[in-house]
Each structure stands twice: as C-alpha cells, then as structure tokens.
Short mmCIF file of C-alpha atoms and ligand atoms in Angstrom, two decimals:
data_model
loop_
_atom_site.label_atom_id
_atom_site.label_comp_id
_atom_site.label_asym_id
_atom_site.label_seq_id
_atom_site.Cartn_x
_atom_site.Cartn_y
_atom_site.Cartn_z
CA UNK A 1 -7.50 2.25 21.26
CA UNK A 2 -6.61 3.25 17.69
CA UNK A 3 -8.91 2.41 14.81
CA UNK A 4 -6.27 0.00 13.47
CA UNK A 5 -6.18 -1.77 16.84
CA UNK A 6 -9.97 -1.98 16.94
CA UNK A 7 -10.16 -3.18 13.32
CA UNK A 8 -7.43 -5.76 13.98
CA UNK A 9 -9.38 -7.09 17.00
CA UNK A 10 -12.53 -7.35 14.87
CA UNK A 11 -10.68 -8.86 11.92
CA UNK A 12 -9.26 -11.70 14.05
CA UNK A 13 -12.80 -12.87 14.80
CA UNK A 14 -13.51 -13.63 11.14
CA UNK A 15 -10.17 -13.96 9.31
CA UNK A 16 -7.31 -16.30 10.32
CA UNK A 17 -4.80 -14.00 12.05
CA UNK A 18 -6.96 -11.04 11.03
CA UNK A 19 -5.30 -10.87 7.61
CA UNK A 20 -5.70 -12.30 4.15
CA UNK A 21 -1.97 -12.89 3.83
CA UNK A 22 0.25 -13.79 6.81
CA UNK A 23 3.03 -11.23 6.41
CA UNK A 24 0.48 -8.41 6.77
CA UNK A 25 -0.14 -9.38 10.43
CA UNK A 26 3.13 -7.72 11.55
CA UNK A 27 3.76 -10.91 13.57
CA UNK A 28 7.53 -10.89 13.32
CA UNK A 29 7.77 -7.26 14.52
CA UNK A 30 5.21 -7.61 17.32
CA UNK A 31 3.04 -4.63 16.41
CA UNK A 32 -0.57 -4.03 15.40
CA UNK A 33 -0.82 -3.87 11.62
CA UNK A 34 -1.86 -0.51 10.24
CA UNK A 35 -5.20 -0.73 8.41
CA UNK A 36 -4.73 1.33 5.25
CA UNK A 37 -7.64 3.37 3.89
CA UNK A 38 -6.07 5.09 0.87
CA UNK A 39 -2.87 5.64 -1.03
CA UNK A 40 -1.53 8.17 -3.53
CA UNK A 41 1.87 8.27 -5.18
CA UNK A 42 4.47 7.02 -2.69
CA UNK A 43 2.23 7.56 0.35
CA UNK A 44 -0.28 5.52 2.35
CA UNK A 45 -2.87 6.79 4.84
CA UNK A 46 -4.07 4.55 7.64
CA UNK A 47 -7.43 4.34 9.47
CA UNK A 48 -6.19 6.81 12.09
CA UNK A 49 -5.15 9.38 9.51
CA UNK A 50 -1.43 8.64 9.83
CA UNK A 51 0.52 9.13 6.58
CA UNK A 52 3.44 6.88 5.64
CA UNK A 53 6.11 6.90 2.96
CA UNK A 54 5.54 3.46 1.43
CA UNK A 55 8.48 1.12 0.69
CA UNK A 56 6.24 -1.92 0.07
CA UNK A 57 4.08 -0.68 -2.81
CA UNK A 58 1.69 -3.59 -2.31
CA UNK A 59 4.78 -5.92 -2.41
CA UNK A 60 5.87 -4.68 -5.81
CA UNK A 61 2.88 -3.91 -8.08
CA UNK A 62 2.82 -0.15 -7.51
CA UNK A 63 5.97 0.65 -9.50
CA UNK A 64 4.43 3.90 -10.81
CA UNK A 65 3.10 4.80 -7.36
CA UNK A 66 -0.40 4.37 -5.96
CA UNK A 67 -3.55 5.55 -7.74
CA UNK A 68 -1.73 6.64 -10.89
CA UNK A 69 -4.33 8.81 -12.73
CA UNK A 70 -3.75 7.17 -16.10
CA UNK A 71 -4.21 3.67 -14.65
CA UNK A 72 -7.33 4.71 -12.73
CA UNK A 73 -8.86 6.25 -15.84
CA UNK A 74 -8.43 3.03 -17.85
CA UNK A 75 -9.82 0.92 -15.01
CA UNK A 76 -12.87 3.19 -14.64
CA UNK A 77 -13.51 3.00 -18.39
CA UNK A 78 -13.25 -0.81 -18.31
CA UNK A 79 -15.61 -1.06 -15.32
CA UNK A 80 -18.33 0.77 -17.24
CA UNK A 81 -18.13 -1.85 -19.99
CA UNK A 82 -18.81 -4.64 -17.49
CA UNK A 83 -16.60 -6.38 -14.95
CA UNK A 84 -16.23 -9.91 -16.33
CA UNK A 85 -17.49 -11.87 -19.31
CA UNK A 86 -15.84 -15.31 -19.03
CA UNK A 87 -15.19 -14.99 -22.73
CA UNK A 88 -12.32 -13.97 -24.99
CA UNK A 89 -11.72 -10.23 -25.17
CA UNK A 90 -9.56 -7.87 -27.24
CA UNK A 91 -7.95 -6.65 -24.01
CA UNK A 92 -6.36 -10.07 -23.49
CA UNK A 93 -4.93 -10.11 -27.00
CA UNK A 94 -3.45 -6.64 -26.52
CA UNK A 95 -1.96 -7.63 -23.16
CA UNK A 96 -0.41 -10.84 -24.49
CA UNK A 97 0.99 -9.02 -27.51
CA UNK A 98 2.48 -6.29 -25.29
CA UNK A 99 4.17 -8.77 -22.92
CA UNK A 100 5.58 -10.76 -25.86
CA UNK A 101 6.85 -7.54 -27.45
CA UNK A 102 8.60 -6.47 -24.22
CA UNK A 103 10.30 -9.78 -23.32
CA UNK A 104 12.29 -11.44 -26.14
CA UNK A 105 12.16 -14.92 -24.55
CA UNK A 106 8.35 -14.83 -24.24
CA UNK A 107 6.72 -15.99 -27.49
CA UNK A 108 3.39 -16.98 -25.90
CA UNK A 109 1.81 -16.13 -22.56
CA UNK A 110 -1.19 -17.30 -20.51
CA UNK A 111 -2.87 -14.99 -17.98
CA UNK A 112 -3.80 -16.29 -14.52
CA UNK A 113 -4.80 -14.57 -11.26
CA UNK A 114 -1.72 -14.66 -9.02
CA UNK A 115 1.98 -15.37 -8.94
CA UNK A 116 1.24 -18.64 -7.16
CA UNK A 117 -0.99 -19.74 -10.00
CA UNK A 118 1.60 -18.66 -12.56
CA UNK A 119 4.35 -20.75 -10.93
CA UNK A 120 2.08 -23.76 -10.38
CA UNK A 121 1.10 -23.68 -14.05
CA UNK A 122 4.63 -23.10 -15.37
CA UNK A 123 5.92 -26.08 -13.35
CA UNK A 124 3.11 -28.23 -14.77
CA UNK A 125 3.91 -27.02 -18.30
CA UNK A 126 7.60 -27.90 -17.83
CA UNK A 127 6.68 -31.36 -16.56
CA UNK A 128 4.22 -31.90 -19.41
CA UNK A 129 6.71 -30.67 -22.01
CA UNK A 130 9.66 -32.80 -20.79
CA UNK A 131 7.72 -35.80 -19.52
CA UNK A 132 9.87 -35.55 -16.39
CA UNK A 133 8.83 -34.98 -12.76
CA UNK A 134 11.72 -33.54 -10.74
CA UNK A 135 11.93 -29.81 -10.10
CA UNK A 136 14.96 -28.03 -8.59
CA UNK A 137 14.22 -24.97 -6.46
CA UNK A 138 16.46 -23.02 -4.09
CA UNK A 139 16.32 -22.60 -0.33
CA UNK A 140 15.08 -19.11 0.44
CA UNK A 141 13.31 -18.60 -2.85
CA UNK A 142 9.55 -18.22 -2.53
CA UNK A 143 7.35 -19.10 -5.47
CA UNK A 144 3.88 -18.82 -3.95
CA UNK A 145 2.03 -21.41 -1.92
CA UNK A 146 1.33 -24.30 -4.34
CA UNK A 147 2.05 -27.62 -2.66
CA UNK A 148 5.16 -28.58 -4.64
CA UNK A 149 6.82 -25.27 -3.80
CA UNK A 150 6.27 -25.48 -0.02
CA UNK A 151 9.30 -27.62 0.64
CA UNK A 152 12.42 -27.66 2.75
CA UNK A 153 15.57 -29.67 2.26
CA UNK A 154 15.49 -33.39 2.73
CA UNK A 155 18.52 -34.81 4.54
CA UNK A 156 20.79 -34.88 1.50
CA UNK A 157 21.15 -34.78 -2.25
CA UNK A 158 19.59 -38.20 -2.62
CA UNK A 159 16.49 -37.36 -0.66
CA UNK A 160 13.44 -35.52 -1.92
CA UNK A 161 12.15 -32.35 -0.35
CA UNK A 162 9.87 -32.64 2.65
CA UNK A 163 6.80 -30.43 3.15
CA UNK A 164 7.42 -27.08 4.80
CA UNK A 165 3.75 -26.64 5.69
CA UNK A 166 1.12 -28.77 7.36
CA UNK A 167 -1.48 -30.06 4.98
CA UNK A 168 1.03 -30.87 2.24
CA UNK A 169 1.35 -34.63 1.69
CA UNK A 170 4.90 -35.98 1.22
CA UNK A 171 3.79 -37.07 -2.23
CA UNK A 172 3.43 -33.43 -3.28
CA UNK A 173 7.06 -32.58 -2.49
CA UNK A 174 8.80 -35.86 -3.29
CA UNK A 175 9.76 -34.53 -6.73
CA UNK A 176 10.98 -31.18 -5.46
CA UNK A 177 14.74 -31.03 -4.98
CA UNK A 178 16.39 -28.21 -3.03
CA UNK A 179 19.62 -26.48 -3.98
CA UNK A 180 21.56 -23.65 -2.32
CA UNK A 181 21.21 -20.20 -3.89
CA UNK A 182 24.47 -18.95 -5.43
CA UNK A 183 26.05 -22.41 -4.98
CA UNK A 184 26.40 -23.90 -8.45
CA UNK A 185 27.92 -27.11 -7.11
CA UNK A 186 24.70 -27.87 -5.19
CA UNK A 187 22.86 -27.80 -8.52
CA UNK A 188 25.51 -29.80 -10.38
CA UNK A 189 25.28 -32.53 -7.71
CA UNK A 190 21.51 -32.76 -8.21
CA UNK A 191 21.95 -33.01 -11.98
CA UNK A 192 24.63 -35.69 -11.44
CA UNK A 193 22.17 -37.75 -9.39
CA UNK A 194 18.87 -36.97 -11.13
CA UNK A 195 20.00 -35.65 -14.55
CA UNK A 196 17.48 -36.77 -17.11
CA UNK A 197 14.64 -36.81 -14.57
CA UNK A 198 14.82 -33.04 -13.98
CA UNK A 199 11.97 -31.23 -15.71
CA UNK A 200 12.96 -27.74 -14.61
CA UNK A 201 15.06 -25.48 -12.47
CA UNK A 202 13.08 -22.60 -10.98
CA UNK A 203 14.51 -19.59 -9.18
CA UNK A 204 14.07 -15.94 -8.46
CA UNK A 205 16.83 -14.38 -10.63
CA UNK A 206 17.26 -12.00 -7.70
CA UNK A 207 16.32 -13.56 -4.38
CA UNK A 208 13.80 -11.16 -2.81
CA UNK A 209 11.97 -13.38 -0.34
CA UNK A 210 14.84 -14.02 2.04
CA UNK A 211 15.61 -10.34 2.03
CA UNK A 212 17.38 -9.28 -1.18
CA UNK A 213 20.10 -11.67 -2.35
CA UNK A 214 21.62 -10.90 -5.78
CA UNK A 215 22.93 -13.72 -7.98
CA UNK A 216 26.72 -14.11 -7.82
CA UNK A 217 28.68 -13.50 -11.03
CA UNK A 218 28.21 -16.50 -13.32
CA UNK A 219 25.49 -18.18 -11.23
CA UNK A 220 22.61 -17.56 -13.65
CA UNK A 221 24.82 -18.30 -16.65
CA UNK A 222 25.79 -21.71 -15.18
CA UNK A 223 22.14 -22.59 -14.53
CA UNK A 224 21.33 -21.66 -18.12
CA UNK A 225 24.07 -23.99 -19.37
CA UNK A 226 23.07 -26.88 -17.07
CA UNK A 227 19.44 -26.68 -18.24
CA UNK A 228 20.46 -26.53 -21.88
CA UNK A 229 22.86 -29.48 -21.48
CA UNK A 230 20.22 -31.61 -19.71
CA UNK A 231 17.22 -30.44 -21.79
CA UNK A 232 15.59 -29.18 -18.59
CA UNK A 233 13.42 -26.06 -18.59
CA UNK A 234 14.92 -22.95 -16.96
CA UNK A 235 12.09 -21.08 -15.23
CA UNK A 236 12.74 -17.53 -14.01
CA UNK A 237 10.20 -16.55 -11.39
CA UNK A 238 10.01 -12.83 -12.21
CA UNK A 239 6.91 -12.12 -10.13
CA UNK A 240 9.02 -9.47 -8.35
CA UNK A 241 11.77 -8.65 -10.88
CA UNK A 242 9.57 -8.73 -13.98
CA UNK A 243 9.19 -5.26 -15.57
CA UNK A 244 10.92 -3.86 -12.45
CA UNK A 245 14.66 -4.34 -13.05
CA UNK A 246 14.27 -3.39 -16.73
CA UNK A 247 11.57 -3.44 -19.40
CA UNK A 248 12.33 -7.14 -19.90
CA UNK A 249 13.07 -7.66 -16.23
CA UNK A 250 15.98 -9.68 -14.90
CA UNK A 251 16.54 -11.31 -18.29
CA UNK A 252 17.47 -7.95 -19.77
CA UNK A 253 19.26 -6.80 -16.61
CA UNK A 254 21.54 -9.89 -16.53
CA UNK A 255 21.49 -10.76 -20.24
CA UNK A 256 20.15 -14.30 -19.78
CA UNK A 257 17.10 -15.87 -21.48
CA UNK A 258 14.82 -18.21 -19.54
CA UNK A 259 12.70 -20.89 -21.21
CA UNK A 260 9.63 -20.02 -19.13
CA UNK A 261 9.00 -16.92 -17.03
CA UNK A 262 6.39 -16.30 -14.39
CA UNK A 263 4.87 -12.89 -13.67
CA UNK A 264 2.57 -11.20 -11.18
CA UNK A 265 2.41 -7.92 -9.28
CA UNK A 266 3.47 -5.20 -11.78
CA UNK A 267 1.57 -6.80 -14.70
CA UNK A 268 -1.68 -6.34 -12.76
CA UNK A 269 -1.13 -2.67 -11.97
CA UNK A 270 -2.56 -3.41 -8.52
CA UNK A 271 -5.26 -5.83 -9.68
CA UNK A 272 -5.08 -9.65 -9.21
CA UNK A 273 -3.07 -10.80 -12.23
CA UNK A 274 -0.40 -13.44 -12.82
CA UNK A 275 0.99 -14.86 -16.04
CA UNK A 276 3.40 -17.46 -17.33
CA UNK A 277 4.98 -17.53 -20.75
CA UNK A 278 7.98 -18.45 -22.81
CA UNK A 279 8.99 -20.60 -25.77
CA UNK A 280 6.12 -21.40 -28.15
CA UNK A 281 7.04 -25.11 -28.24
CA UNK A 282 6.66 -25.28 -24.46
CA UNK A 283 3.54 -23.13 -24.16
CA UNK A 284 1.76 -25.16 -26.83
CA UNK A 285 1.52 -28.10 -24.44
CA UNK A 286 -1.12 -26.05 -22.57
CA UNK A 287 -4.82 -26.83 -23.16
CA UNK A 288 -6.69 -26.43 -25.39
CA UNK A 289 -3.73 -26.81 -27.82
CA UNK A 290 -1.88 -29.45 -25.82
CA UNK A 291 -2.88 -31.74 -23.00
CA UNK A 292 -1.53 -29.89 -19.96
CA UNK A 293 -4.64 -28.58 -18.26
CA UNK A 294 -4.84 -25.11 -16.71
CA UNK A 295 -7.88 -22.83 -16.47
CA UNK A 296 -9.38 -19.91 -14.55
CA UNK A 297 -12.75 -18.16 -14.30
CA UNK A 298 -11.25 -14.69 -13.99
CA UNK A 299 -8.06 -15.24 -15.98
CA UNK A 300 -7.60 -12.26 -18.31
CA UNK A 301 -10.35 -10.37 -16.51
CA UNK A 302 -11.04 -7.21 -18.54
CA UNK A 303 -10.76 -4.79 -15.61
CA UNK A 304 -7.51 -6.38 -14.45
CA UNK A 305 -6.19 -6.30 -18.00
CA UNK A 306 -7.04 -2.59 -18.21
CA UNK A 307 -4.97 -1.89 -15.09
CA UNK A 308 -2.06 -4.08 -16.11
CA UNK A 309 -2.01 -2.97 -19.73
CA UNK A 310 -2.07 0.70 -18.70
CA UNK A 311 0.86 0.26 -16.32
CA UNK A 312 2.92 -1.89 -18.70
CA UNK A 313 2.24 0.47 -21.62
CA UNK A 314 3.48 3.39 -19.52
CA UNK A 315 6.65 1.47 -18.62
CA UNK A 316 7.14 0.43 -22.24
CA UNK A 317 6.77 4.00 -23.49
CA UNK A 318 8.73 5.69 -20.66
CA UNK A 319 11.98 3.71 -20.29
CA UNK A 320 13.31 6.70 -18.36
CA UNK A 321 11.40 5.27 -15.39
CA UNK A 322 14.09 2.59 -15.11
CA UNK A 323 16.83 5.18 -15.02
CA UNK A 324 14.98 6.97 -12.23
CA UNK A 325 14.49 3.75 -10.24
CA UNK A 326 18.18 2.88 -10.64
CA UNK A 327 19.16 6.38 -9.44
CA UNK A 328 16.79 6.31 -6.47
CA UNK A 329 18.08 2.84 -5.56
CA UNK A 330 21.70 3.99 -5.66
CA UNK A 331 20.80 6.99 -3.48
CA UNK A 332 18.86 4.95 -0.92
CA UNK A 333 20.90 1.78 -0.67
CA UNK A 334 24.19 3.58 -1.21
CA UNK A 335 23.19 5.92 1.60
CA UNK A 336 22.32 2.99 3.86
CA UNK A 337 25.68 1.35 3.11
CA UNK A 338 27.59 4.56 3.84
CA UNK A 339 25.64 4.95 7.08
CA UNK A 340 26.65 1.46 8.21
CA UNK A 341 30.28 2.13 7.31
CA UNK A 342 30.48 5.60 8.91
CA UNK A 343 28.58 4.53 12.06
CA UNK A 344 30.56 1.33 12.42
CA UNK A 345 27.38 -0.75 12.08
CA UNK A 346 28.15 -4.39 11.18
CA UNK A 347 25.06 -4.64 8.99
CA UNK A 348 24.79 -5.72 5.36
CA UNK A 349 22.94 -3.80 2.64
CA UNK A 350 22.07 -5.82 -0.47
CA UNK A 351 20.44 -4.22 -3.47
CA UNK A 352 19.66 -4.62 -7.16
CA UNK A 353 18.12 -1.60 -8.86
CA UNK A 354 15.04 -0.49 -6.94
CA UNK A 355 15.06 -3.59 -4.70
CA UNK A 356 17.12 -3.73 -1.54
CA UNK A 357 17.22 -4.35 2.20
CA UNK A 358 19.40 -4.07 5.27
CA UNK A 359 20.32 -7.38 6.94
CA UNK A 360 21.03 -7.17 10.64
CA UNK A 361 23.80 -9.66 10.03
CA UNK A 362 27.53 -9.21 10.55
CA UNK A 363 28.67 -11.22 7.51
CA UNK A 364 27.80 -10.90 3.82
CA UNK A 365 24.40 -12.38 2.94
CA UNK A 366 24.59 -14.54 -0.19
CA UNK A 367 22.08 -17.31 0.52
CA UNK A 368 19.31 -18.51 2.83
CA UNK A 369 21.65 -19.69 5.63
CA UNK A 370 23.49 -16.39 5.83
CA UNK A 371 20.20 -14.48 5.60
CA UNK A 372 18.82 -16.50 8.51
CA UNK A 373 21.83 -15.47 10.63
CA UNK A 374 20.25 -12.00 10.87
CA UNK A 375 19.19 -10.61 14.25
CA UNK A 376 15.43 -10.36 13.73
CA UNK A 377 14.94 -8.64 17.11
CA UNK A 378 17.31 -5.88 16.01
CA UNK A 379 15.36 -5.65 12.77
CA UNK A 380 12.16 -5.32 14.83
CA UNK A 381 13.51 -2.30 16.71
CA UNK A 382 14.55 -0.64 13.43
CA UNK A 383 11.18 -1.39 11.84
CA UNK A 384 9.25 0.08 14.80
CA UNK A 385 11.33 3.28 14.79
CA UNK A 386 10.84 3.75 11.06
CA UNK A 387 7.09 3.13 11.27
CA UNK A 388 6.67 5.51 14.21
CA UNK A 389 8.45 8.13 12.11
CA UNK A 390 6.19 7.62 9.10
CA UNK A 391 8.33 5.23 7.07
CA UNK A 392 6.47 2.05 6.09
CA UNK A 393 8.89 -0.87 5.57
CA UNK A 394 8.09 -4.54 5.09
CA UNK A 395 7.38 -5.97 8.57
CA UNK A 396 9.98 -8.72 8.19
CA UNK A 397 13.74 -9.01 7.84
CA UNK A 398 13.19 -11.44 4.97
CA UNK A 399 11.44 -9.12 2.56
CA UNK A 400 12.54 -6.38 0.19
CA UNK A 401 12.17 -2.62 0.03
CA UNK A 402 10.39 -1.55 -3.18
CA UNK A 403 10.99 1.87 -4.72
CA UNK A 404 8.55 3.43 -7.19
CA UNK A 405 8.70 6.19 -9.78
CA UNK A 406 6.62 8.26 -7.35
CA UNK A 407 9.41 8.35 -4.73
CA UNK A 408 11.45 11.56 -4.73
CA UNK A 409 15.08 12.21 -3.83
CA UNK A 410 13.74 14.28 -0.91
CA UNK A 411 11.80 11.19 0.26
CA UNK A 412 15.04 9.20 0.18
CA UNK A 413 17.02 11.86 2.04
CA UNK A 414 14.31 12.07 4.72
CA UNK A 415 14.29 8.26 5.03
CA UNK A 416 18.07 8.16 5.49
CA UNK A 417 17.89 10.94 8.08
CA UNK A 418 15.26 9.07 10.12
CA UNK A 419 17.30 5.87 9.78
CA UNK A 420 20.45 7.68 10.91
CA UNK A 421 18.69 9.08 13.97
CA UNK A 422 17.72 5.56 14.96
CA UNK A 423 21.21 4.16 14.74
CA UNK A 424 22.65 7.19 16.52
CA UNK A 425 20.46 6.61 19.58
CA UNK A 426 20.46 2.81 19.58
P1 LIG B 501 1.19 -14.28 -5.26
O1 LIG B 501 0.49 -15.60 -5.33
O2 LIG B 501 1.32 -13.76 -3.83
O3 LIG B 501 0.61 -13.23 -6.24
O4 LIG B 501 2.68 -14.47 -5.80
C1 LIG B 501 3.49 -15.45 -5.18
C2 LIG B 501 4.94 -15.12 -5.45
C3 LIG B 501 5.61 -15.83 -6.43
N1 LIG B 501 6.91 -15.58 -6.72
C4 LIG B 501 7.58 -14.60 -6.07
C5 LIG B 501 9.02 -14.35 -6.42
C6 LIG B 501 6.94 -13.84 -5.07
O5 LIG B 501 7.63 -12.87 -4.42
C7 LIG B 501 5.59 -14.10 -4.75
C8 LIG B 501 4.85 -13.34 -3.67
N2 LIG B 501 5.63 -12.36 -2.96
C9 LIG B 501 5.19 -12.05 -1.61
C10 LIG B 501 6.16 -11.01 -1.05
N3 LIG B 501 7.32 -11.60 -0.56
C11 LIG B 501 3.77 -11.57 -1.57
C12 LIG B 501 3.34 -10.95 -0.26
C13 LIG B 501 2.39 -11.83 0.49
O6 LIG B 501 2.59 -13.06 0.50
O7 LIG B 501 1.46 -11.26 1.09
#
C-alpha cells in the first residue's frame, strides 16, 4: 500500500470523502488521490516521493510557480509580526490600492477569504445597489458554492432556477435565472421577460469550470450592452482569469469593462483570499458606508495580504510574465491541437492564454451541453497515463490546465511527448 493510499484510507474516516474539496478525491478518474507533501516551481512531490509536473497550480493561484522565494520571504516576515489582528492594517490599504491601480474598472475593493465569498458578496451588492432580485448566470459557469449559485435550469425561460444541490431551499434559487453560454439570444429572452427585475448578469469571461470554453466573438460585448441598457450590473467572475490573462485580467484581454469583478486564487498567492470590487457608486452600498452587510474575521488577514501583495506586485512589475504564459500556452495547446490533427484524433482543444484543455468530444465545444458530450471514460484513461508518467492534470474533464511562469518549454515538449505516446498506443 502506498502512503497516499494509506493516508486516503485514514482521511476518509474523518473528512467527507477524505478531502476538503470534492474534486481533489479523484472520483471521476477512479484513482487514489496523491497526497502532496511539497512543491517547488512547476513541480509537486507526493507522500511516496513521486515528482509531478503540475498543471493545476492549486487550481490557479500558483501563477509564478510554487514556493516562489520572494513570496515566501514576505510571508515569513509578516508571520513574525503576528498572524492576525482583526483590525485595520497598512497591508490592506496597499493591497486595495494595488488592485485598483491594476484594473481600471475597479475603483474600490473589499477583501474576503474565498472566491465563493467574493461572488456571494458581489451578488448581494448588485441586489442592494439596484433594489432588484433576479440574477442571470450561465449553465456550466461555476461561481463557488453559495446557495443562489448552485442552480440548474428550470423548465423554461419563465421558470426560476431549481437547486442543483441538496440542502438548498427552492427559495434560494428562485431568483437565479439560467442562460446558455455563448448564446446571446438566451440572455435577450430573459431580459425580455424579466427586464427591470434583473439585478445582475454574472459569468466567467472565459468558461473554465466546464473545461475551457472561450467567449464567442461579440458575446461579452452584447452582455455589456444589455446590462447598460437595462441598468443591470455586469459581474465578471475573474477568480480564475483575474491577473492571469493579463495584468487587468479578462477585461484587458477582451477590452470590456465590468461593473463588478470577483477575484480569488492569484490574489492570495496561495493563501486564502478573495475579493470583490468595481464602481465606487456600487461598492459604497457595502457596510459600514451603505446598508448591504458583509463581514469576515480574517478578511484582509496580514499574512494572506503579504502573499497576495508580493505575487501581484511581481506580476505588476514584470509584465513579461504574460508574454511568457501566452507563448507557453501557444506551444502546449497548439501542440495538442496539431497532435489531434496529425493522429486523426476527433478531440477538441480549447485554450485562452495559459488556460486550456482537451475535450474528448468529436464536435466543437462552445457551451455546457457540448462540453457534457465529452467521453469522460476516455478522459480517465488519458488522465491515468499522464499521471503515471509524472504529469499532474486536473482529475476531471471539466476543469482547466493552468500554466505558470515556472513551466519551461522543455516541460511542455516532454508533456506533449508523453501525451503523444498515449494516443499512439491507445
Ligand atoms: P473558491 O471559493 O473555491 O475560492 O472559489 C470559487 C470559484 C469562484 N469562481 C470561479 C470562476 C471558480 O473557478 C471558483 C473555484 N474554482 C474551482 C476550480 N474549478 C476550485 C477548485 C475546488 O473547488 O477545489
């Protein structure tokens, strides 16, 4: 029995599914999760001493690679000053100022402790600001596990969303309306029916939780126009794309400004941090200025701020990182696409910058329905081969690959070679 197997057995006695987040259980690929003991740069080491090239990067935060010396140094310094004060600190001011300086549409920002909390709070702010209740989200977009976001389509445009999880009362999702990603008409129909009741439209500007699904040409622009016309708040959930696709995230990459933006992952540098921010007139509805309540014991925690500020400062001062990520992405995903073409594989490779994935689907993947047509068993075989050859991918067809500045072109070439060997023999 490997140490990971033994640890997994032990973990399942005390933690639901043996994990603190479901996707980590490797359930959809039918393998024992690897228990990781350390990480450096683009590499992980598991409890049995196996080393892996990491394409998850903690699901996005580790854009500079693991254990970056500059980030560690700032965290260690912060630790020695005390771990948490529950009081205002200079570190929070510096962090807020930096985020506002990097993202033109963000005039004010509030720190929280996760992406879920950021989305929950941004939705409440949009509702408080507009005095409206309805929220439009898109099938296949994931915005964390707050009740109103755990919803699947009701029977039609007229019907509210129904809970997609046990434990969520219908009342929590009755104001959540579902649209189809990349299908502008599905949004226009909802505005035709619910128009002035719609507080906000929320989406991932690049779908990355149904696998990677880029926005079609004009999709984001049309949503911007619909929200402006109807005085609804456009919320970009940039928990994944924020500070990844560009310094100012997807808004810079696609040239669109959101009214509110949610963040997580990269802004914590590996520590638990989320944030939401945007137009001053919206953010000033938040207590203690306005009467939309939101709070948090560890919000703006000084150690977490040290990690996030160090990572964001590095990205802000080294824009060449984005050029490197773009180049590595083109090499990896372009290589995967060529492999499919030259090997006659009917698979689809979607990518935006350093994000990408291979869908085991025979038709283009542009939304949740086409993503769900993927052969998840075929994905499982690919995943197992890659893991057994030291390449650590997300253990689900419906996740993304994340590149970091620590990945090398040699890493990419080796990955493509291992991938090619799999498809040759399968
Ligand atoms: P957290 O609460 O997990 O920090 O963030 C929720 C969230 C919000 N918005 C987007 C676009 C997200 O991708 C996420 C979380 N992403 C998943 C990865 N698909 C986190 C991994 C996990 O759940 O363990």
